[in-house]
Tab-separated table of C-alpha atoms in Angstrom:
chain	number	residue	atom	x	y	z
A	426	UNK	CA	24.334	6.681	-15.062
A	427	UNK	CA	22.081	4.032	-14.226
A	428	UNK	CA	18.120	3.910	-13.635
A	429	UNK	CA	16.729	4.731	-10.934
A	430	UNK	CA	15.694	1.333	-8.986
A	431	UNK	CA	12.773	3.380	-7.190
A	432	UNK	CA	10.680	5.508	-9.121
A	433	UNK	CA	9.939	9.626	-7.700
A	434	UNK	CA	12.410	8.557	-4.767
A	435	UNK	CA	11.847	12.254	-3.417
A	436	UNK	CA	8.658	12.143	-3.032
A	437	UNK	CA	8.215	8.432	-1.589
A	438	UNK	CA	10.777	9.224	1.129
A	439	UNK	CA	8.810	12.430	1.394
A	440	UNK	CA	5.737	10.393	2.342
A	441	UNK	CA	7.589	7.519	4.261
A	442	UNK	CA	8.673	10.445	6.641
A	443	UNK	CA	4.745	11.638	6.834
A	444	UNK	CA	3.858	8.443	7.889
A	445	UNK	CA	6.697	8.040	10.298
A	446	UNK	CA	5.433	11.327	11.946
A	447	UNK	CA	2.021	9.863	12.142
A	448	UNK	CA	3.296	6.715	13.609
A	449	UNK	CA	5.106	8.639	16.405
A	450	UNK	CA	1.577	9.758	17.774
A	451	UNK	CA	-0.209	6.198	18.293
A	452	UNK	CA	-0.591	4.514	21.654
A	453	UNK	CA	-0.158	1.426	22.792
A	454	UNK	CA	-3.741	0.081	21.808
A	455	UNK	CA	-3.269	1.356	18.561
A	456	UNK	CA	-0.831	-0.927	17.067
A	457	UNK	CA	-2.102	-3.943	17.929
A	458	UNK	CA	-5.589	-2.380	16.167
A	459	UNK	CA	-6.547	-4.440	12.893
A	460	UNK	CA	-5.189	-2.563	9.643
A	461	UNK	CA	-7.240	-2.450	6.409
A	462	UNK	CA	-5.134	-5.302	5.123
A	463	UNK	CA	-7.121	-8.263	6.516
A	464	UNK	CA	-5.709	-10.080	9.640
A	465	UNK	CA	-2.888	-7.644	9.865
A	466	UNK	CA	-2.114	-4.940	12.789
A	467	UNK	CA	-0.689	-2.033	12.150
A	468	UNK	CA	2.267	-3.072	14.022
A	469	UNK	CA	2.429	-5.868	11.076
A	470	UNK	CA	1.650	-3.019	8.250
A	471	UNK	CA	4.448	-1.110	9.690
A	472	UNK	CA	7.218	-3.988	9.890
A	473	UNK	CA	5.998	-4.941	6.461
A	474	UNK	CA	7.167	-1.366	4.826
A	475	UNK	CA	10.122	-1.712	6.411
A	476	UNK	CA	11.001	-5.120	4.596
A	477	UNK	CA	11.094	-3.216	1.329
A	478	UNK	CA	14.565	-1.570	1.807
A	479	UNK	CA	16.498	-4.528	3.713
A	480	UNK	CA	14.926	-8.024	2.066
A	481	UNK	CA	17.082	-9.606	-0.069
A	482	UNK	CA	15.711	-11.469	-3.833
A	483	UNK	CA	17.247	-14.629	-2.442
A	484	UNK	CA	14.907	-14.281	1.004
A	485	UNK	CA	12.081	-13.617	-0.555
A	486	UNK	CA	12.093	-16.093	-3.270
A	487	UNK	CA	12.954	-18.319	-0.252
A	488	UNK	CA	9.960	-17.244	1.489
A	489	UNK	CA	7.470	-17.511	-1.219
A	490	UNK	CA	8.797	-21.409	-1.903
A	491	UNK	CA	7.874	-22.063	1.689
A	492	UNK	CA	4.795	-20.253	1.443
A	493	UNK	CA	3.749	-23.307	-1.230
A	494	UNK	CA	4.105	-20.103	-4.338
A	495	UNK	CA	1.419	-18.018	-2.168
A	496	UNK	CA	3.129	-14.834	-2.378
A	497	UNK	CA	0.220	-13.360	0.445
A	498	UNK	CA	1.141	-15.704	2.857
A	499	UNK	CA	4.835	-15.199	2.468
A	500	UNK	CA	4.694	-11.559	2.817
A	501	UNK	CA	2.208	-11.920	6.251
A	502	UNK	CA	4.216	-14.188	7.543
A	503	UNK	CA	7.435	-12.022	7.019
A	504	UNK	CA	5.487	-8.964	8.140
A	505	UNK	CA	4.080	-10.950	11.290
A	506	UNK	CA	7.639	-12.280	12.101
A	507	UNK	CA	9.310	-8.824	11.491
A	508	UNK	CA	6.940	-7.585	14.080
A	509	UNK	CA	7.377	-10.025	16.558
A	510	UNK	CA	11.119	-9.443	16.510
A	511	UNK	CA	10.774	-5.046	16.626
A	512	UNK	CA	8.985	-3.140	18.733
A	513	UNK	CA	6.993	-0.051	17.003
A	514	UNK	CA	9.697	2.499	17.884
A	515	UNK	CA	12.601	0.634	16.371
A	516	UNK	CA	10.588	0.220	13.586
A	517	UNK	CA	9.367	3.182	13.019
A	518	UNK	CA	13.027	4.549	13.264
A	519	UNK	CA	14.014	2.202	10.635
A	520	UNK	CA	11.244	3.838	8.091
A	521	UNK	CA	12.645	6.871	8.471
A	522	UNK	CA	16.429	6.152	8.500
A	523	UNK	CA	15.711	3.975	4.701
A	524	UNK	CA	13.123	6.481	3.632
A	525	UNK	CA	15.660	7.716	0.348
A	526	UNK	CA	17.637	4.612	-0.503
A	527	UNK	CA	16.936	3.737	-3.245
A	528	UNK	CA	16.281	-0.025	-3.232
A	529	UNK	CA	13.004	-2.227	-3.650
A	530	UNK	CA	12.098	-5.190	-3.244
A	531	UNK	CA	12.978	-8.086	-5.858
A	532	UNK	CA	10.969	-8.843	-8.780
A	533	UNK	CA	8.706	-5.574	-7.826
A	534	UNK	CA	8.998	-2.780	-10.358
A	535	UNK	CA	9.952	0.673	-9.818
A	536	UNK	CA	6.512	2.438	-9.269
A	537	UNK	CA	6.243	-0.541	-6.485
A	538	UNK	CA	7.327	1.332	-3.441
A	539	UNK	CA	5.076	4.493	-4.432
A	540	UNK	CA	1.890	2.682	-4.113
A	541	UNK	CA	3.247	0.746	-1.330
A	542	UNK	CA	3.541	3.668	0.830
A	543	UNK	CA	0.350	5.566	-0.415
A	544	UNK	CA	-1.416	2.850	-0.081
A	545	UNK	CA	-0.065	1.063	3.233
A	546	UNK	CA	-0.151	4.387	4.876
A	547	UNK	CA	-4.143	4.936	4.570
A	548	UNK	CA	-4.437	0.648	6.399
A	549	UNK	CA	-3.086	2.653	8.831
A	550	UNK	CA	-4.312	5.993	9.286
A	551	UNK	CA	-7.662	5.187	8.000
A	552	UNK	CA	-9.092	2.356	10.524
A	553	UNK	CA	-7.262	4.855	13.335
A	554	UNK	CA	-9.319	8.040	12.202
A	555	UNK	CA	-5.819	9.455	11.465
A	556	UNK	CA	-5.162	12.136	9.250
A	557	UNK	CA	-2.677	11.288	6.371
A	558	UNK	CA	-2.831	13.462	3.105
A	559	UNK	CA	-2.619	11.387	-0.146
A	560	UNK	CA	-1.751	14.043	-2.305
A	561	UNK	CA	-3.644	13.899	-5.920
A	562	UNK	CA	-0.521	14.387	-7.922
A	563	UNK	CA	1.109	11.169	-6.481
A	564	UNK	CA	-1.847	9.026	-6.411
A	565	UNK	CA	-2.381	9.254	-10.219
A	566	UNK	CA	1.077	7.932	-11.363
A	567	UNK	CA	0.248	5.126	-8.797
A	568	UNK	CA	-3.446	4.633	-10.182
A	569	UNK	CA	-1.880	4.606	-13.857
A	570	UNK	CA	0.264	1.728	-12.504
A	571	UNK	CA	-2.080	-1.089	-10.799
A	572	UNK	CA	-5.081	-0.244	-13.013
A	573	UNK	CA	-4.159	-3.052	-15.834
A	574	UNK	CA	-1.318	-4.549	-13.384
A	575	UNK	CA	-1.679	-8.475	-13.127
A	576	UNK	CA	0.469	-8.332	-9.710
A	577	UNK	CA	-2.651	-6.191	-8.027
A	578	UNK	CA	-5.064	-8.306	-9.910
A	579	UNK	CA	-6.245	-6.486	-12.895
A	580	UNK	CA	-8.596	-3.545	-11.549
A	581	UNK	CA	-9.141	-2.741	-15.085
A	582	UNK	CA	-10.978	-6.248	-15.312
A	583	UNK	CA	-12.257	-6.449	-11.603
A	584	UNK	CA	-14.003	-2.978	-12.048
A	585	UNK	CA	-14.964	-3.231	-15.484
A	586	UNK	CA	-18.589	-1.928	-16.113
A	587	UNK	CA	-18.585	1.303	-13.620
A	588	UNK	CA	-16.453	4.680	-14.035
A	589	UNK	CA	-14.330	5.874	-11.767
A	590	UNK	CA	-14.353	9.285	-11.088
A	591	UNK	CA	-11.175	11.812	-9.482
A	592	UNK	CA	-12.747	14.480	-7.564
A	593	UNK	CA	-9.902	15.994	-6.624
A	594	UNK	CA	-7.554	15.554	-9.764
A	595	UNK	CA	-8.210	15.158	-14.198
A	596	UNK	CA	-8.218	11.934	-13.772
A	597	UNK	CA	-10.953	8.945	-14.688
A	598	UNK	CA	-11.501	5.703	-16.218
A	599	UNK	CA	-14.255	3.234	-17.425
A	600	UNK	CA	-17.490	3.322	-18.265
A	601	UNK	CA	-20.666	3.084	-16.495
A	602	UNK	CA	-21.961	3.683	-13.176
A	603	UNK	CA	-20.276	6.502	-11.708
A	604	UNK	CA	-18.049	6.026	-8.651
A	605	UNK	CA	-16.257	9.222	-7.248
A	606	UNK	CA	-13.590	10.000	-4.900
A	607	UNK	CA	-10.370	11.409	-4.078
A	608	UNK	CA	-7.425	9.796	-6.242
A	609	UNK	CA	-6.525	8.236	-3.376
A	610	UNK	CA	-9.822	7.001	-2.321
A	611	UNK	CA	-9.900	5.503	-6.128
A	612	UNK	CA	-6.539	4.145	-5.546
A	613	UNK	CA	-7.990	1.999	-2.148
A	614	UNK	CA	-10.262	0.662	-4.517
A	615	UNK	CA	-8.125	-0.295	-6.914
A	616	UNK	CA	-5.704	-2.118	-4.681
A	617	UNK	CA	-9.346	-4.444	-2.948
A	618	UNK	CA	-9.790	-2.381	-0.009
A	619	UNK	CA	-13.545	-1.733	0.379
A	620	UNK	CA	-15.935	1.160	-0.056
A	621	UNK	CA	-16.371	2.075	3.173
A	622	UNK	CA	-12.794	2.423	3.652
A	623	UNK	CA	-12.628	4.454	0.901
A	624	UNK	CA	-15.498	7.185	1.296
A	625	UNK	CA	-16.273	7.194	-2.259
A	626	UNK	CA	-20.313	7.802	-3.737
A	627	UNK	CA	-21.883	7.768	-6.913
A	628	UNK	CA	-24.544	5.488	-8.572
A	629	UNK	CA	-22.289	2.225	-9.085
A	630	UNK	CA	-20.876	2.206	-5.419
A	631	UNK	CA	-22.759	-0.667	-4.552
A	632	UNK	CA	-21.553	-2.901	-7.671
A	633	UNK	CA	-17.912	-1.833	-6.489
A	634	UNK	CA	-19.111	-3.062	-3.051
A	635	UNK	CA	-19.909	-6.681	-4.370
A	636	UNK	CA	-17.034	-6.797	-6.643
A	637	UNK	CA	-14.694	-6.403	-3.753
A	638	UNK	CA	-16.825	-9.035	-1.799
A	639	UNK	CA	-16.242	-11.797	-4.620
C-alpha cells in the first residue's frame, strides 16, 4: 500500500472544514480585509489553500520560471489570480469538497498541508478577531517540521539566542530569553508572522520582534 502523500489527512481535513465554517460567517468587508500574509486579502489566503489540492507540478514549476525562480511571487500571483477568477462562496465550497484528498502540492512534503492550514487559517481569523482553535497536539508535529526547515527559512537559525516556550503543550526549544505562547502562537512565529499577531510574552519578545523586522 503506498504512503500517504498528505501527512494526518484526518485531522487536516478536520481543520480545513473548521475553517470553512469560519469562512461562512464573514461579510463582504471582510474578505477584501488585509491577511497576516503581507499584501494578501483573505479572499487571496483563501484561493491560495485551495490551490493545494488542484495545481499541477507542471503549473507550478511553470509559474515559479515566470516568477524569475521567486517562489513568493509565484504563489501571490496564483493566489491573486485564483481570486480574481472565484468568488468567496465558490471557494470556500471548494475547501470543503477537497478537504480529505489526499494530494499536495509538488515538491512540498507531506507535513506541508498541516502547517498550511494551521497556519493560513490564523492570517485569517486572527486580523478578523475570529475565533479559530489551533489545537496543541497538531501544532507540535507542525512546529517539529519548519523549526530547522530551509523552505520556511530556518527558524532554528532566525530565532537562535531566545527560548521558546509552549504554554499550552510539553513542548520548547532554544536557549535564552524566554518567549511563551500557545503552540500555535509559537508556530506564527516560526513561520515570520510578528509578535503582535501572535500574543506571545516573556523577556526575549522584543529580540523576536526585531528578528522578524530584519
Amino acid at each position: 500500500m503506498p504512503e500517504p502523500r498528505v501527512t494526518m489527512l484526518p485531522e487536516v481535513a478536520a481543520q480545513r472544514h473548521a475553517l470553512a465554517d469560519l469562512l461562512d460567517t464573514l461579510d463582504r468587508d471582510e474578505w477584501s480585509a488585509p491577511s497576516l500574509c503581507l499584501g494578501w486579502t483573505v479572499h487571496d489566503v483563501l484561493a491560495h489553500l485551495t490551490l493545494s489540492t488542484r495545481q499541477s507540478t507542471a503549473g507550478m514549476v511553470l509559474r515559479i520560471l515566470r516568477a524569475r525562480g521567486d517562489f513568493d511571487r509565484a504563489e501571490a500571483r496564483a493566489a491573486r489570480e485564483r481570486a480574481a477568477a472565484h468568488p468567496p462562496a465558490t471557494l470556500t465550497a471548494q475547501l470543503r469538497e477537497t478537504a480529505a484528498v489526499d494530494r499536495r502540492v509538488g515538491l512540498s512534503s507531506p507535513r506541508d498541508p498541516l502547517v498550511d492550514v494551521l497556519v493560513h487559517g490564523q492570517d485569517i481569523a486572527r486580523p478578523l478577531r475570529r475565533r479559530l482553535p489551533t489545537p496543541p497536539e497538531l501544532a507540535v508535529p507542525a512546529l517539529r517540521h519548519v523549526w530547522s526547515n530551509v523552505f520556511y527559512g530556518r527558524p532554528s537559525r532566525r530565532l537562535h539566542g531566545v527560548r521558546l516556550i509552549a504554554t499550552d503543550t510539553a513542548w520548547s526549544e532554544g536557549a535564552g530569553p524566554e518567549v511563551c505562547g500557545t503552540a500555535g502562537d509559537l508556530l506564527l512565529l516560526a513561520t515570520g508572522r510578528s509578535v503582535s499577531a501572535s500574543g506571545v510574552t516573556g523577556a526575549g519578545v522584543g529580540e523576536v520582534a526585531a528578528r522578524l523586522r530584519s
